[in-house]
CSV table of C-alpha atoms and ligand atoms in Angstrom, one decimal:
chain,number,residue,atom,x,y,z
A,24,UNK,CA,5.0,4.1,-16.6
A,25,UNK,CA,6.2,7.9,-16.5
A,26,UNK,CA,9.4,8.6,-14.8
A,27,UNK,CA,10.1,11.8,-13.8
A,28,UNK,CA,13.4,13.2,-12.3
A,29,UNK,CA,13.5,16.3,-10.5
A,30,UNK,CA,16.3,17.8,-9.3
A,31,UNK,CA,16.0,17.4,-5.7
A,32,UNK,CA,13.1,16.5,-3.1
A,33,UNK,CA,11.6,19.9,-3.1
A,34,UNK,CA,11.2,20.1,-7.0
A,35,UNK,CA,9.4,16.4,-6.3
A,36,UNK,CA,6.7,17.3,-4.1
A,37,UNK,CA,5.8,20.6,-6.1
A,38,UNK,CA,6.2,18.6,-8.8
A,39,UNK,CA,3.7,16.4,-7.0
A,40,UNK,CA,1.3,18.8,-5.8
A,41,UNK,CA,1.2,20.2,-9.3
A,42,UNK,CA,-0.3,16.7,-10.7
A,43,UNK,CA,-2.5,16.7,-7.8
A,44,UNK,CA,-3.9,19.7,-8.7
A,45,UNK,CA,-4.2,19.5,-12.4
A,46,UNK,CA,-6.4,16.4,-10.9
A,47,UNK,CA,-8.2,18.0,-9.0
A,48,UNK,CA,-9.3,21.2,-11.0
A,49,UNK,CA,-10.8,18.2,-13.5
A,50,UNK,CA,-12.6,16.1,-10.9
A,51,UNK,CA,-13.6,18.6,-7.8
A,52,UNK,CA,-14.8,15.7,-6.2
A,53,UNK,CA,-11.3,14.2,-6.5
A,54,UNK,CA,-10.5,10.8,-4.5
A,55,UNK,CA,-7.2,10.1,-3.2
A,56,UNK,CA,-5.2,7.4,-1.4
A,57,UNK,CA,-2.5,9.5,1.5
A,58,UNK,CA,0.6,7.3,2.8
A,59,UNK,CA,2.6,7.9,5.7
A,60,UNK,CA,6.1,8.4,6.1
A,61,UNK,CA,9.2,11.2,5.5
A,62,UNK,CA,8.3,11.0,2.0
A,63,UNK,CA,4.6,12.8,1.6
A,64,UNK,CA,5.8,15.3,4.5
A,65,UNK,CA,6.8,18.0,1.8
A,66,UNK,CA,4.0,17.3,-0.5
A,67,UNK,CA,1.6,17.8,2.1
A,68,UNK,CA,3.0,21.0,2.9
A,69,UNK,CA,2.5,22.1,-0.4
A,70,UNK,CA,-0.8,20.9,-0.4
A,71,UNK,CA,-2.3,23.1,2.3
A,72,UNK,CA,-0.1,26.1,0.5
A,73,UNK,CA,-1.8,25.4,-2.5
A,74,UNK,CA,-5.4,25.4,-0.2
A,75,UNK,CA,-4.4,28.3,1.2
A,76,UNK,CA,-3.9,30.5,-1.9
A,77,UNK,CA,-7.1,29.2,-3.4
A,78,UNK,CA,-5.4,26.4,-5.8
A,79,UNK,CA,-7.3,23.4,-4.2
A,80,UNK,CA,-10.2,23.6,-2.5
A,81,UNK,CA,-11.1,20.6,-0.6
A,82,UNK,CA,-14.6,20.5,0.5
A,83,UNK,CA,-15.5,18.0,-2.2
A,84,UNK,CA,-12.4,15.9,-2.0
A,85,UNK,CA,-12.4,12.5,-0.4
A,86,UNK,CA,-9.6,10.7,1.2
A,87,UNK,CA,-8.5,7.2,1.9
A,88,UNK,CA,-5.7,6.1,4.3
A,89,UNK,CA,-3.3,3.4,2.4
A,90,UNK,CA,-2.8,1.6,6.2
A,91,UNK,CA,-2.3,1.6,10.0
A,92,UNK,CA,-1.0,0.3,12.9
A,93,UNK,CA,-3.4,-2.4,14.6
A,94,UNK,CA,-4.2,-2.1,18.4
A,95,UNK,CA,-3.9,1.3,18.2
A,96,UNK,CA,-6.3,4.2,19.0
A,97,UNK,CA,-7.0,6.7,16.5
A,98,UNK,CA,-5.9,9.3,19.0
A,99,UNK,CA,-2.7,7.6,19.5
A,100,UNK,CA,0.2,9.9,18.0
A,101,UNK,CA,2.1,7.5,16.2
A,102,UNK,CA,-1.5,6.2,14.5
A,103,UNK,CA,-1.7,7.0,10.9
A,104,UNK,CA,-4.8,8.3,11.2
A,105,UNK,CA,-3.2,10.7,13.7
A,106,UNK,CA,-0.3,11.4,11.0
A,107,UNK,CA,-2.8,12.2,8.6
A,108,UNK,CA,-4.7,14.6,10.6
A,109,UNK,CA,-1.6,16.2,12.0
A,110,UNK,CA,0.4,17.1,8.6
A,111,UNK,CA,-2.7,17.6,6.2
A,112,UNK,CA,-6.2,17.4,6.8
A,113,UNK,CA,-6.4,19.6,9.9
A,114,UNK,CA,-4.7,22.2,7.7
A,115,UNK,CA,-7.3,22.2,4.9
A,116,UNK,CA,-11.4,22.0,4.3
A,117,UNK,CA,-11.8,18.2,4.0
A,118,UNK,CA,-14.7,17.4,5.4
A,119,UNK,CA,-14.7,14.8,8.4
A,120,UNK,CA,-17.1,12.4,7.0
A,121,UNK,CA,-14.8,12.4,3.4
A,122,UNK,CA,-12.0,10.8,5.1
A,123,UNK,CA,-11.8,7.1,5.6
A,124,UNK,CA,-9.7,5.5,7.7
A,125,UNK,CA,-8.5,1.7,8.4
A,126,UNK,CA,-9.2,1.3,12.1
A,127,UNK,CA,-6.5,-0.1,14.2
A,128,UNK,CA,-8.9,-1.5,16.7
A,129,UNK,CA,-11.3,-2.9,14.7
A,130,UNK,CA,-14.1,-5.4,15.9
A,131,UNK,CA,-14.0,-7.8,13.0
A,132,UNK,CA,-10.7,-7.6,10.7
A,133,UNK,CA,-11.4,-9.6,7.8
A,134,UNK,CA,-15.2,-7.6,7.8
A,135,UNK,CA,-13.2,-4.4,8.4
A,136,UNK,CA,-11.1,-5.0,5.2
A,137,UNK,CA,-13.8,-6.1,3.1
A,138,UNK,CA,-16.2,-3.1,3.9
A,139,UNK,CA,-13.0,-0.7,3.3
A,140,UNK,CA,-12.6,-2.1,-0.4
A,141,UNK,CA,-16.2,-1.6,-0.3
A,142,UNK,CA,-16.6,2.0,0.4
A,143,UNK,CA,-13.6,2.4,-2.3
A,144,UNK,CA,-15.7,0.6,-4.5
A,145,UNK,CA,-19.0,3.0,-3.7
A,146,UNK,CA,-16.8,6.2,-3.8
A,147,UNK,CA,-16.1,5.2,-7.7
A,148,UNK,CA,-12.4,3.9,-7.0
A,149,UNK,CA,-9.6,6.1,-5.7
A,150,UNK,CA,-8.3,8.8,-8.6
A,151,UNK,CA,-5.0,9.1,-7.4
A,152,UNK,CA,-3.2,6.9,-5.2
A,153,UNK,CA,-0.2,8.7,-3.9
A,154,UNK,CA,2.7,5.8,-2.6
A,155,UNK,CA,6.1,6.2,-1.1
A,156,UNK,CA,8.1,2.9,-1.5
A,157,UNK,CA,10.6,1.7,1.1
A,158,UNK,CA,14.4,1.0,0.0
A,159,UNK,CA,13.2,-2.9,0.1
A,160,UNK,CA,10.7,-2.1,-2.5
A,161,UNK,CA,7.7,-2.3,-0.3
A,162,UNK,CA,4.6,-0.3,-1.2
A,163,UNK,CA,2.0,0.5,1.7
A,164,UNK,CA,2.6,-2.3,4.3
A,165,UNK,CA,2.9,-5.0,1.3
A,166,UNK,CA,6.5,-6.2,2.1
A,167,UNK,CA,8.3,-8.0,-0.3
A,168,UNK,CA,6.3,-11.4,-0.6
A,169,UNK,CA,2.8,-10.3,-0.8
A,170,UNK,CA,0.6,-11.5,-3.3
A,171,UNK,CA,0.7,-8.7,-6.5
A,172,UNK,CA,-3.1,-9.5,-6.4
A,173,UNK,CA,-3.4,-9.3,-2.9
A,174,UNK,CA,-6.5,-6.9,-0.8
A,175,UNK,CA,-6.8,-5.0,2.2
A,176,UNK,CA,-5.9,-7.0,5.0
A,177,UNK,CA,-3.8,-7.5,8.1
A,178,UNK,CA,-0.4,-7.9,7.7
A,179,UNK,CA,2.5,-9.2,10.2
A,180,UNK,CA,5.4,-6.5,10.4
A,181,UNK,CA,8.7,-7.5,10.0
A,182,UNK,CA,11.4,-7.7,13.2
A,183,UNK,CA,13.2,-4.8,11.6
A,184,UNK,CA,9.7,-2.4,11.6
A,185,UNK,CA,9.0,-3.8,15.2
A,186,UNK,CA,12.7,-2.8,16.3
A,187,UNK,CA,12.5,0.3,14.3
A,188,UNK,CA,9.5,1.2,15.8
A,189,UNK,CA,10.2,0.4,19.6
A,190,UNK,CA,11.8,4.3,19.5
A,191,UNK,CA,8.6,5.8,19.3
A,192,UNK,CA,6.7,4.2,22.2
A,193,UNK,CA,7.2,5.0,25.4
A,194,UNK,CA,6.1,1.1,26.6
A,195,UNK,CA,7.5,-1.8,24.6
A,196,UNK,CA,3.9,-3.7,25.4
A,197,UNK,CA,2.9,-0.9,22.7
A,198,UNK,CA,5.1,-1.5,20.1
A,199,UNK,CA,2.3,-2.9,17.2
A,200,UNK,CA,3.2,-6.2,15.5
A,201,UNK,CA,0.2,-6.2,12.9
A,202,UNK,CA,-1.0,-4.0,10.5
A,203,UNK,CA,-3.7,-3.1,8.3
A,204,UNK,CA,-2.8,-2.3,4.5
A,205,UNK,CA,-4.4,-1.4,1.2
A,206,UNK,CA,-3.1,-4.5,-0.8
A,207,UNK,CA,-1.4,-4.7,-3.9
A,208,UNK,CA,-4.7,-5.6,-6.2
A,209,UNK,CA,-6.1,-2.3,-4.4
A,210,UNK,CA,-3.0,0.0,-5.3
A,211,UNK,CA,-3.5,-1.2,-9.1
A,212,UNK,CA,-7.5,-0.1,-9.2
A,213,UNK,CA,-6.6,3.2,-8.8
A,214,UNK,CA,-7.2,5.2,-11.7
A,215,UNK,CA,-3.5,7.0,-11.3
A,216,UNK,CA,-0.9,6.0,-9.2
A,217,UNK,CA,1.7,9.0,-8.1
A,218,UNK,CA,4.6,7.2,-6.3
A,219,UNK,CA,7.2,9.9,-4.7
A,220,UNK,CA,11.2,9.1,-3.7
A,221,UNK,CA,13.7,11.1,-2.7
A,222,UNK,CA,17.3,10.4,-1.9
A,223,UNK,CA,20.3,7.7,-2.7
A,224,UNK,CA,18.7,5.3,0.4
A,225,UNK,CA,15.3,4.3,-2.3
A,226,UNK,CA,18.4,4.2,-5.3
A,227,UNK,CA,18.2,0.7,-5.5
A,228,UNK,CA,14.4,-0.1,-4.6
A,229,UNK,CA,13.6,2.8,-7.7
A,230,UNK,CA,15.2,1.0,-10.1
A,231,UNK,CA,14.1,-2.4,-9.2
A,232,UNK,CA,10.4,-1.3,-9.1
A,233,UNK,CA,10.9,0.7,-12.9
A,234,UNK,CA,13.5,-1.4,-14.4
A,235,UNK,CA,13.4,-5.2,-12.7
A,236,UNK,CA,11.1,-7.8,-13.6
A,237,UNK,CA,7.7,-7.6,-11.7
A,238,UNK,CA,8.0,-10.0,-8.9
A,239,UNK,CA,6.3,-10.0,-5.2
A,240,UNK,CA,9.9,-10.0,-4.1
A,241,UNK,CA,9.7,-5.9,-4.6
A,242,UNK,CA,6.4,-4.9,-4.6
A,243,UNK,CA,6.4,-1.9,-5.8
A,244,UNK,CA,7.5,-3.6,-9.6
A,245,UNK,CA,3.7,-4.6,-9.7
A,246,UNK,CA,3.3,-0.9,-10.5
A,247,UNK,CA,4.9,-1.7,-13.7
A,248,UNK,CA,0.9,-3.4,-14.8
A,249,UNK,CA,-0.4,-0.2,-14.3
A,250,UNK,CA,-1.3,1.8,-17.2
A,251,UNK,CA,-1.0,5.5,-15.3
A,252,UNK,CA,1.8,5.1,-13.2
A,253,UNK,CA,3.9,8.3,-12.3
A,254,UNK,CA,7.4,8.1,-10.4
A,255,UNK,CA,8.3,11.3,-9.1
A,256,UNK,CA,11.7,11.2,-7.8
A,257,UNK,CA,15.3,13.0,-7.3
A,258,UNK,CA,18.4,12.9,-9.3
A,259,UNK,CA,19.8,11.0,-6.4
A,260,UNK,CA,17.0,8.2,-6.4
A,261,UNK,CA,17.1,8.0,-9.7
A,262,UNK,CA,21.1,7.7,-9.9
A,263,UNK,CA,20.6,3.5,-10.6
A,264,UNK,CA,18.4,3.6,-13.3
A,265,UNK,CA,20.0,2.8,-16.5
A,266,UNK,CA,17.5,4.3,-19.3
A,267,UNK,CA,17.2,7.8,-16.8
A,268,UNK,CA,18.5,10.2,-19.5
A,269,UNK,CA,15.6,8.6,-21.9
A,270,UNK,CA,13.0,9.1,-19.1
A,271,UNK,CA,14.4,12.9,-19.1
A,272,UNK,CA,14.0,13.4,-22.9
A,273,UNK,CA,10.9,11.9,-23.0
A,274,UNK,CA,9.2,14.3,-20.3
A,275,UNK,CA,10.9,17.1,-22.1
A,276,UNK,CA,9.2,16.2,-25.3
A,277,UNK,CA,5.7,15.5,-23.4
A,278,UNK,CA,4.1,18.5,-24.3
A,279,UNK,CA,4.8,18.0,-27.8
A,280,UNK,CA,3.5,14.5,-27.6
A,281,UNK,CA,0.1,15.7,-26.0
A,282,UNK,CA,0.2,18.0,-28.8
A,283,UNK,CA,-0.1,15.5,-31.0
A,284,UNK,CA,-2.4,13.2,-29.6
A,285,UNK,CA,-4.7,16.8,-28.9
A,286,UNK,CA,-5.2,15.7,-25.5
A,287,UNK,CA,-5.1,17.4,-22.1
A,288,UNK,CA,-2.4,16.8,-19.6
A,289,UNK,CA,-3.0,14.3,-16.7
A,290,UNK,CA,-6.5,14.0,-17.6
A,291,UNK,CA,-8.1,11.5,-15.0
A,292,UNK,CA,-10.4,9.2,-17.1
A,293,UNK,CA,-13.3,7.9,-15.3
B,329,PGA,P1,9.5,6.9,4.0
B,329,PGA,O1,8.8,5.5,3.9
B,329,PGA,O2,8.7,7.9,3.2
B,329,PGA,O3,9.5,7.2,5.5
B,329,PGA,O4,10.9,6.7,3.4
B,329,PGA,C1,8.3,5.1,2.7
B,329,PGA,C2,7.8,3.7,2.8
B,329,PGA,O5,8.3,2.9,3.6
B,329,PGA,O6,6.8,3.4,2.1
């Protein structure tokens, strides 16, 4: 895993949308996994400022939403499919039939699921996965307890989600209590996984998913299988982690390491 601290949650997402780009100017036809949430907000800002001065173009990318809400139109503005659309890909070139979406009212679930780890599959895998991770070390929907193997497929949310959520709907009825979600075995085929935190709240989830054994109890410690796994976060998110001044010399001293190995930065291996 790479850890790397910025000093706050601007420097994270530019540092973010820097990696994206290096990506993408290697593979035009770059895939990527989006996530919801506070978190991406600023990165996708800088995204469609990078698009807009010519640094990505998106015409060839493809995207893949990590989850969504089930019983929920696509047109319905808390969707994440309406999320998505609304902070990033009406801003930019992506072409409608590159982005794929889980469908929150879907006819068949367990066919839905399969055919979306399908069209990953036909796609060539997603390149970069970008993640958020909640401060009880969830990743995507896959709260603590799911299976570190585990598939797209619906998930139950939790009370606290459900009560959280009852804020945005304007009819309790509407308040979703399933889910669709990437699973965990899905997060860990992509080729790169880019996972973004900001902020003292994901202090103790950070340095359980880095520094803690790998156990479904936090999720997002499964990360620590992966051989191209970047954290991205603030001085404040990283303020529990007990080797962070070793994760700062060692991405100090990264250039001179690619130096030695003669190989380009962040290169996406197919
Ligand atoms: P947040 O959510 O970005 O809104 O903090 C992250 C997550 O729960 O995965």
């Amino acid at each position: 895993m790479e850890v790397i601290i910025k000093k706050d949650y601007d420097d994270v997402c530019s540092e973010s949308a820097l990696i994206i780009e290096e990506a993408w100017k290697r593979k035009k036809n770059l895939v990527l996994g989006f996530p919801t949430g506070k978190t991406p907000l600023g990165l996708y800002e800088k995204l469609i400022g990078l698009y807009n001065q010519g640094g990505i173009d998106f015409a060839s990318v493809m995207a893949f939403n990590l989850d969504e809400y089930v019983g929920l139109e696509e047109s319905h503005p808390q969707s994440f499919a309406y999320y998505m659309d609304r902070h990033l890909f009406r801003h930019v070139n992506i072409k409608r039939e590159n982005v794929f979406r889980l469908n929150g009212r879907p006819g068949d679930i367990e066919d839905h699921c399969r055919s979306y780890e399908r069209k990953i599959q036909e796609v060539g895998g997603i390149d970069v996965q970008i993640l958020g991770i909640g401060e009880n070390g969830h990743i995507a929907f896959n709260e603590p307890g799911s299976s570190l193997s585990s598939r797209t497929r619906l998930k139950i949310l939790t009370p606290e989600t459900v009560e959280a959520n009852k804020l945005f709907f304007q009819n309790e009825k509407e308040v979703p209590r399933f889910c669709l979600t990437m699973g965990i075995g899905t997060i860990l085929e992509a080729k790169m996984v880019l996972l973004l935190a900001a902020g003292k709240d994901k202090a103790e989830s950070v340095a359980r998913a880095i520094e803690g054994p790998v156990t479904a109890s936090v999720p997002a410690s499964a990360l620590q299988f992966h051989a191209r796994a970047i954290f991205v976060i603030d001085e404040a998110a990283a303020s529990g982690l007990t080797n962070r001044d070793y994760y700062r010399w060692a991405y100090e001293n990264k250039g001179r390491a690619l130096d030695l190995l003669k190989i380009v930065p962040l290169k996406i291996r197919d």
